[in-house]
């Protein structure tokens, strides 16, 4: 089986960069199109019990976009070093498994490669597993990279 279009979500963490490296290797091996995305929450304070103002929101969005572009630039450098063409995109919306899956469907992705921090016990219970949510909610193949 070959993959025509691979998606790798990154968040700037080492594990997401490890997933990006794996996605780059696969894209190179299969001569696949590769897209890296970084999710930015449009309203991270929705449902919060405190009042926030427009300048606070503007500051957050500027910093979040700057960090997203920095993470995507790092993946672009990895891909360039391997001679792999890469498309990058900052995806604004909710930071959820559904956003990754919706993006994958819109882009006709046939493989999602993502990192997992491998949390266990109480950490997994309280923090959840983002990768597990994607895996459970899509019919697409998902490759989970752990460290």
Coordinates of N, CA, C and O in Angstrom, one line a residue:
X1 N 0.8 -1.2 0.0 CA 0.0 0.0 0.0 C 0.9 1.2 0.0 O 1.9 1.3 0.7
X2 N 0.5 2.2 -0.8 CA 1.2 3.5 -0.8 C 0.3 4.6 -0.3 O -0.9 4.4 -0.5
X3 N 0.9 5.6 0.1 CA 0.1 6.8 0.6 C 0.3 7.9 -0.3 O 1.5 8.3 -0.6
X4 N -0.7 8.5 -0.8 CA -0.6 9.7 -1.7 C -0.4 11.0 -1.0 O 0.2 11.9 -1.5
X5 N -1.1 11.1 0.2 CA -1.1 12.4 0.9 C -1.1 12.2 2.4 O -2.0 11.6 2.9
X6 N 0.0 12.6 3.0 CA 0.2 12.4 4.4 C 0.0 13.7 5.2 O 0.5 14.7 4.8
X7 N -0.7 13.6 6.3 CA -0.9 14.7 7.2 C -0.1 14.5 8.5 O -0.3 13.4 9.1
X8 N 0.6 15.5 9.0 CA 1.2 15.4 10.3 C 0.9 16.7 11.1 O 1.3 17.8 10.7
X9 N 0.1 16.6 12.1 CA -0.1 17.7 13.0 C 1.1 17.9 14.0 O 1.6 16.9 14.5
X10 N 1.5 19.1 14.1 CA 2.6 19.4 15.1 C 2.2 20.5 16.0 O 1.3 21.3 15.7
X11 N 2.8 20.5 17.2 CA 2.5 21.5 18.2 C 3.7 22.1 18.8 O 3.6 22.8 19.8
X12 N 4.9 21.8 18.3 CA 6.1 22.4 18.8 C 6.8 21.5 19.8 O 7.9 21.8 20.2
X13 N 6.2 20.4 20.2 CA 6.8 19.5 21.1 C 7.8 18.5 20.4 O 7.7 18.3 19.2
X14 N 8.7 18.0 21.2 CA 9.7 17.1 20.6 C 9.0 15.8 20.0 O 9.4 15.4 19.0
X15 N 7.9 15.4 20.6 CA 7.2 14.2 20.1 C 6.5 14.5 18.8 O 6.5 13.7 17.9
X16 N 6.0 15.7 18.6 CA 5.4 16.1 17.4 C 6.5 16.2 16.3 O 6.2 15.9 15.1
X17 N 7.7 16.7 16.7 CA 8.8 16.7 15.7 C 9.2 15.3 15.3 O 9.6 15.1 14.2
X18 N 9.2 14.4 16.3 CA 9.6 13.0 15.9 C 8.5 12.4 14.9 O 8.9 11.7 14.0
X19 N 7.3 12.7 15.1 CA 6.2 12.3 14.2 C 6.5 12.9 12.8 O 6.3 12.3 11.8
X20 N 6.9 14.2 12.8 CA 7.1 14.9 11.5 C 8.3 14.2 10.8 O 8.2 14.0 9.6
X21 N 9.3 13.8 11.5 CA 10.5 13.1 10.9 C 10.0 11.8 10.3 O 10.4 11.5 9.2
X22 N 9.1 11.1 11.0 CA 8.6 9.8 10.5 C 7.8 10.1 9.2 O 7.9 9.3 8.3
X23 N 6.9 11.1 9.3 CA 6.1 11.4 8.1 C 6.9 11.8 6.9 O 6.6 11.5 5.8
X24 N 8.0 12.6 7.2 CA 8.9 12.9 6.1 C 9.6 11.7 5.5 O 9.7 11.6 4.3
X25 N 10.0 10.8 6.3 CA 10.6 9.5 5.8 C 9.6 8.8 4.9 O 10.0 8.2 3.9
X26 N 8.4 8.7 5.4 CA 7.3 8.0 4.6 C 7.0 8.7 3.3 O 6.9 8.0 2.3
X27 N 6.9 10.0 3.4 CA 6.7 10.8 2.2 C 7.8 10.6 1.1 O 7.5 10.5 -0.1
X28 N 9.0 10.5 1.6 CA 10.1 10.3 0.8 C 10.1 8.9 0.1 O 10.3 8.8 -1.1
X29 N 9.8 7.9 1.0 CA 9.8 6.6 0.5 C 8.6 6.3 -0.5 O 8.8 5.6 -1.5
X30 N 7.5 6.9 -0.3 CA 6.3 6.7 -1.1 C 6.1 7.8 -2.2 O 5.2 7.7 -2.9
X31 N 7.0 8.8 -2.2 CA 6.9 9.9 -3.1 C 5.5 10.6 -2.9 O 4.8 10.9 -3.8
X32 N 5.1 10.8 -1.6 CA 3.8 11.3 -1.3 C 3.8 12.8 -1.1 O 4.8 13.4 -0.8
X33 N 2.7 13.4 -1.2 CA 2.5 14.7 -0.8 C 2.4 14.8 0.7 O 1.9 13.9 1.3
X34 N 3.0 15.8 1.3 CA 3.1 15.9 2.7 C 2.6 17.3 3.2 O 3.0 18.3 2.6
X35 N 1.7 17.3 4.2 CA 1.1 18.5 4.7 C 1.3 18.4 6.2 O 1.0 17.5 6.9
X36 N 1.9 19.5 6.8 CA 2.0 19.7 8.2 C 1.1 20.8 8.6 O 1.0 21.8 8.0
X37 N 0.3 20.6 9.7 CA -0.6 21.6 10.3 C -0.3 21.8 11.7 O 0.3 21.0 12.4
X38 N -0.6 23.0 12.2 CA -0.6 23.4 13.6 C -1.9 24.0 13.9 O -2.3 24.9 13.2
X39 N -2.5 23.5 15.0 CA -3.8 24.0 15.4 C -3.7 25.2 16.3 O -2.9 25.2 17.2
X40 N -4.5 26.2 16.1 CA -4.5 27.4 17.0 C -6.0 27.6 17.3 O -6.8 27.8 16.5
X41 N -6.3 27.7 18.6 CA -7.6 27.9 19.1 C -8.0 29.3 18.9 O -7.3 30.3 19.2
X42 N -9.1 29.5 18.2 CA -9.6 30.9 17.9 C -10.1 31.6 19.2 O -10.0 32.8 19.3
X43 N -10.7 30.8 20.1 CA -11.2 31.4 21.3 C -10.8 30.4 22.5 O -11.7 29.6 22.9
X44 N -9.6 30.5 23.0 CA -9.2 29.5 24.0 C -9.9 29.8 25.3 O -9.8 28.9 26.2
X45 N -10.6 30.9 25.4 CA -11.2 31.2 26.7 C -12.7 30.9 26.7 O -13.4 31.3 27.6
X46 N -13.2 30.3 25.6 CA -14.6 30.0 25.6 C -15.0 29.1 26.8 O -14.3 28.2 27.1
X47 N -16.0 29.5 27.4 CA -16.5 28.7 28.6 C -15.8 29.1 29.9 O -16.1 28.6 31.0
X48 N -14.9 30.1 29.8 CA -14.2 30.5 31.0 C -15.1 31.4 31.9 O -16.0 32.1 31.4
X49 N -14.8 31.4 33.1 CA -15.7 32.1 34.1 C -15.2 33.6 34.3 O -15.6 34.2 35.2
X50 N -14.2 34.0 33.6 CA -13.7 35.3 33.8 C -13.8 36.2 32.5 O -13.9 35.6 31.4
X51 N -13.8 37.4 32.7 CA -14.0 38.4 31.6 C -12.6 38.6 31.0 O -11.6 38.8 31.6
X52 N -12.5 38.6 29.7 CA -11.3 39.0 29.0 C -11.6 40.0 27.9 O -12.7 40.1 27.4
X53 N -10.6 40.8 27.6 CA -10.9 41.9 26.7 C -10.2 41.6 25.3 O -9.5 40.7 25.2
X54 N -10.5 42.5 24.4 CA -10.0 42.3 23.0 C -8.5 42.3 22.9 O -7.9 41.6 22.2
X55 N -7.9 43.2 23.7 CA -6.4 43.2 23.7 C -5.8 42.0 24.2 O -4.7 41.5 23.6
X56 N -6.4 41.3 25.2 CA -5.9 40.1 25.7 C -6.0 39.0 24.6 O -5.1 38.2 24.3
X57 N -7.1 39.0 23.9 CA -7.3 38.0 22.8 C -6.4 38.3 21.7 O -5.8 37.3 21.1
X58 N -6.2 39.5 21.3 CA -5.2 39.9 20.2 C -3.8 39.4 20.6 O -3.1 38.8 19.7
X59 N -3.4 39.6 21.8 CA -2.1 39.2 22.3 C -2.0 37.7 22.2 O -0.9 37.2 21.7
X60 N -3.0 37.0 22.7 CA -3.0 35.5 22.6 C -2.8 35.0 21.2 O -2.0 34.2 20.8
X61 N -3.7 35.6 20.2 CA -3.6 35.1 18.9 C -2.3 35.4 18.2 O -1.8 34.6 17.4
X62 N -1.7 36.6 18.5 CA -0.4 36.9 17.9 C 0.6 35.9 18.3 O 1.4 35.4 17.5
X63 N 0.7 35.6 19.6 CA 1.7 34.7 20.2 C 1.4 33.3 19.7 O 2.3 32.6 19.3
X64 N 0.2 32.8 19.7 CA -0.2 31.5 19.2 C 0.2 31.3 17.8 O 0.8 30.3 17.4
X65 N -0.1 32.3 16.9 CA 0.3 32.2 15.5 C 1.8 32.2 15.3 O 2.3 31.5 14.5
X66 N 2.5 33.0 16.1 CA 3.9 33.1 16.0 C 4.5 31.7 16.4 O 5.4 31.2 15.7
X67 N 4.0 31.1 17.5 CA 4.5 29.8 17.9 C 4.2 28.7 16.8 O 5.0 27.8 16.6
X68 N 3.0 28.8 16.3 CA 2.6 27.8 15.2 C 3.5 27.9 14.0 O 4.0 26.9 13.5
X69 N 3.7 29.1 13.6 CA 4.6 29.3 12.4 C 6.0 28.8 12.7 O 6.7 28.3 11.8
X70 N 6.5 29.0 13.9 CA 7.8 28.6 14.3 C 7.9 27.1 14.3 O 8.9 26.5 13.7
X71 N 6.9 26.4 14.8 CA 6.9 24.9 14.7 C 6.8 24.4 13.3 O 7.5 23.5 12.9
X72 N 6.0 25.0 12.5 CA 5.9 24.6 11.1 C 7.2 24.9 10.3 O 7.6 24.1 9.4
X73 N 7.8 26.0 10.6 CA 9.1 26.3 10.0 C 10.2 25.3 10.3 O 11.0 24.9 9.5
X74 N 10.1 24.8 11.6 CA 11.1 23.7 11.9 C 10.8 22.4 11.1 O 11.8 21.8 10.6
X75 N 9.6 22.1 10.9 CA 9.2 20.9 10.1 C 9.7 21.2 8.7 O 10.2 20.2 8.0
X76 N 9.5 22.4 8.2 CA 9.9 22.7 6.8 C 11.4 22.5 6.6 O 11.8 22.0 5.6
X77 N 12.1 22.9 7.7 CA 13.6 22.7 7.6 C 13.9 21.2 7.6 O 14.8 20.8 6.8
X78 N 13.3 20.4 8.4 CA 13.5 18.9 8.4 C 13.2 18.4 7.0 O 14.0 17.6 6.5
X79 N 12.1 18.8 6.4 CA 11.7 18.3 5.1 C 12.7 18.7 4.0 O 13.1 17.9 3.2
X80 N 13.1 19.9 4.1 CA 14.0 20.4 3.1 C 15.4 19.7 3.1 O 16.0 19.4 2.1
X81 N 15.8 19.3 4.3 CA 17.0 18.6 4.5 C 16.9 17.2 3.9 O 17.9 16.6 3.5
X82 N 15.7 16.7 3.8 CA 15.5 15.3 3.2 C 15.1 15.4 1.7 O 14.8 14.4 1.1
X83 N 14.9 16.6 1.2 CA 14.5 16.8 -0.2 C 13.0 16.5 -0.4 O 12.6 16.1 -1.5
X84 N 12.2 16.7 0.6 CA 10.8 16.4 0.6 C 10.0 17.7 0.5 O 10.2 18.6 1.4
X85 N 9.1 17.9 -0.4 CA 8.3 19.0 -0.5 C 7.2 19.0 0.6 O 6.7 17.9 0.9
X86 N 7.0 20.1 1.2 CA 6.0 20.1 2.3 C 5.1 21.4 2.2 O 5.6 22.5 1.9
X87 N 3.9 21.1 2.4 CA 2.9 22.2 2.5 C 2.6 22.4 4.0 O 2.4 21.4 4.7
X88 N 2.5 23.6 4.5 CA 2.2 23.9 5.9 C 1.0 24.8 6.0 O 0.7 25.6 5.1
X89 N 0.3 24.7 7.1 CA -0.9 25.5 7.3 C -1.2 25.6 8.8 O -1.1 24.6 9.5
X90 N -1.5 26.8 9.2 CA -2.0 27.0 10.6 C -3.5 26.9 10.5 O -4.2 27.6 9.6
X91 N -4.1 26.0 11.2 CA -5.6 25.8 11.2 C -6.2 26.4 12.4 O -5.8 26.0 13.6
X92 N -7.0 27.4 12.2 CA -7.7 28.1 13.3 C -9.1 27.4 13.5 O -9.8 27.1 12.6
X93 N -9.4 27.3 14.8 CA -10.6 26.7 15.2 C -10.5 26.1 16.6 O -9.8 26.6 17.4
X94 N -11.1 24.9 16.8 CA -11.0 24.2 18.0 C -9.8 23.3 18.0 O -9.6 22.7 16.9
X95 N -9.1 23.2 19.1 CA -8.0 22.3 19.1 C -8.5 20.9 19.6 O -8.5 20.6 20.8
X96 N -9.0 20.2 18.6 CA -9.7 18.9 18.9 C -9.3 17.9 17.9 O -8.8 18.2 16.8
X97 N -9.6 16.6 18.2 CA -9.4 15.5 17.2 C -10.3 15.8 16.0 O -9.8 15.5 14.9
X98 N -11.5 16.3 16.2 CA -12.4 16.6 15.1 C -11.8 17.6 14.1 O -12.0 17.4 12.9
X99 N -11.0 18.5 14.6 CA -10.4 19.5 13.7 C -9.4 18.9 12.8 O -9.3 19.1 11.6
X100 N -8.6 18.0 13.4 CA -7.6 17.3 12.6 C -8.3 16.4 11.6 O -7.9 16.4 10.4
X101 N -9.3 15.7 12.0 CA -10.0 14.8 11.1 C -10.7 15.5 9.9 O -10.6 15.1 8.8
X102 N -11.3 16.6 10.3 CA -12.0 17.5 9.3 C -11.0 18.0 8.3 O -11.2 18.0 7.1
X103 N -9.8 18.4 8.8 CA -8.8 18.9 7.9 C -8.3 17.8 7.0 O -8.1 18.0 5.8
X104 N -8.1 16.6 7.5 CA -7.7 15.5 6.8 C -8.6 15.1 5.6 O -8.3 14.9 4.5
X105 N -9.9 15.2 6.0 CA -10.9 14.9 5.0 C -11.0 15.9 3.9 O -11.1 15.6 2.7
X106 N -10.9 17.2 4.2 CA -10.9 18.3 3.2 C -9.7 18.2 2.3 O -9.8 18.6 1.1
X107 N -8.6 17.7 2.8 CA -7.4 17.7 2.0 C -7.1 16.3 1.3 O -6.1 16.0 0.7
X108 N -8.1 15.4 1.4 CA -8.0 14.0 0.9 C -6.8 13.3 1.4 O -6.0 12.7 0.6
X109 N -6.5 13.4 2.6 CA -5.4 12.7 3.3 C -5.7 11.2 3.3 O -6.9 10.8 3.5
X110 N -4.7 10.4 3.2 CA -4.9 9.0 3.3 C -4.0 8.3 4.4 O -4.1 7.1 4.6
X111 N -3.3 9.2 5.2 CA -2.5 8.7 6.3 C -2.3 9.9 7.2 O -1.9 11.0 6.8
X112 N -2.6 9.7 8.5 CA -2.3 10.8 9.5 C -1.1 10.2 10.4 O -1.2 9.1 10.9
X113 N -0.1 11.0 10.5 CA 1.0 10.6 11.4 C 1.1 11.6 12.5 O 1.2 12.8 12.3
X114 N 1.0 11.1 13.8 CA 1.1 12.0 14.9 C 1.8 11.4 16.1 O 1.9 10.2 16.2
X115 N 2.3 12.3 16.9 CA 3.0 11.9 18.1 C 2.0 11.7 19.3 O 0.9 12.2 19.3
X116 N 2.5 10.8 20.2 CA 1.7 10.6 21.4 C 2.7 10.7 22.6 O 3.8 10.1 22.5
X117 N 2.3 11.4 23.6 CA 3.2 11.5 24.8 C 3.2 10.3 25.6 O 4.0 10.1 26.5
X118 N 2.3 9.4 25.4 CA 2.2 8.1 26.1 C 1.9 8.2 27.6 O 2.4 7.5 28.4
X119 N 1.0 9.1 27.9 CA 0.6 9.3 29.3 C -0.1 8.1 29.8 O -0.9 7.4 29.0
X120 N 0.0 7.8 31.1 CA -0.7 6.6 31.7 C -1.3 7.1 33.0 O -1.0 8.1 33.5
X121 N -2.2 6.2 33.5 CA -2.8 6.4 34.8 C -3.5 7.7 34.9 O -4.3 8.1 34.0
X122 N -3.3 8.4 36.0 CA -4.0 9.6 36.3 C -3.8 10.7 35.3 O -4.7 11.5 34.9
X123 N -2.5 10.8 34.8 CA -2.2 11.8 33.7 C -3.1 11.6 32.5 O -3.7 12.5 32.0
X124 N -3.2 10.3 32.1 CA -4.1 10.1 30.9 C -5.5 10.4 31.2 O -6.3 10.9 30.4
X125 N -6.0 10.0 32.4 CA -7.3 10.2 32.8 C -7.7 11.7 32.8 O -8.7 12.2 32.3
X126 N -6.8 12.5 33.4 CA -7.1 14.0 33.5 C -6.7 14.7 32.2 O -7.4 15.7 31.8
X127 N -5.6 14.4 31.5 CA -5.2 15.1 30.4 C -5.7 14.5 29.1 O -5.7 15.1 28.0
X128 N -6.1 13.2 29.1 CA -6.6 12.6 27.9 C -5.5 12.2 27.0 O -4.3 12.4 27.3
X129 N -5.9 11.6 25.9 CA -4.9 11.3 24.9 C -5.5 11.8 23.5 O -6.4 11.2 23.0
X130 N -4.9 12.9 23.1 CA -5.3 13.5 21.8 C -5.1 12.5 20.7 O -6.0 12.4 19.8
X131 N -4.0 11.8 20.6 CA -3.8 10.8 19.5 C -4.8 9.7 19.6 O -5.3 9.3 18.5
X132 N -5.2 9.3 20.8 CA -6.2 8.2 20.9 C -7.5 8.7 20.4 O -8.3 8.0 19.8
X133 N -7.9 10.0 20.7 CA -9.1 10.5 20.2 C -9.2 10.5 18.7 O -10.2 10.2 18.1
X134 N -8.1 10.9 18.0 CA -8.0 10.9 16.6 C -8.2 9.5 16.1 O -9.0 9.2 15.2
X135 N -7.4 8.6 16.7 CA -7.5 7.2 16.2 C -8.9 6.6 16.4 O -9.4 5.9 15.5
X136 N -9.6 6.9 17.4 CA -10.9 6.4 17.7 C -12.0 7.0 16.8 O -13.0 6.4 16.6
X137 N -11.8 8.2 16.3 CA -12.8 9.0 15.6 C -12.7 9.0 14.1 O -13.5 9.6 13.4
X138 N -11.6 8.4 13.5 CA -11.5 8.4 12.1 C -11.4 7.0 11.5 O -11.1 6.1 12.2
X139 N -11.7 6.9 10.3 CA -11.6 5.6 9.5 C -10.2 5.6 8.8 O -9.9 4.6 8.2
X140 N -9.6 6.8 8.8 CA -8.3 6.8 8.1 C -7.2 6.1 8.9 O -7.3 6.0 10.1
X141 N -6.2 5.6 8.2 CA -5.1 5.0 8.9 C -4.3 6.1 9.7 O -4.2 7.2 9.3
X142 N -3.9 5.8 11.0 CA -3.2 6.7 11.8 C -2.0 6.0 12.3 O -2.1 4.9 12.9
X143 N -0.8 6.6 12.1 CA 0.4 6.1 12.6 C 0.8 6.9 13.8 O 0.9 8.2 13.8
X144 N 0.9 6.3 15.0 CA 1.2 6.9 16.3 C 2.7 6.8 16.5 O 3.2 5.6 16.6
X145 N 3.4 7.9 16.7 CA 4.8 7.8 17.0 C 5.0 8.2 18.5 O 4.5 9.2 19.0
X146 N 5.8 7.3 19.1 CA 6.1 7.5 20.6 C 7.6 7.7 20.7 O 8.4 6.8 20.3
X147 N 8.0 8.8 21.2 CA 9.4 9.2 21.4 C 10.2 8.5 20.4 O 11.2 8.0 20.2

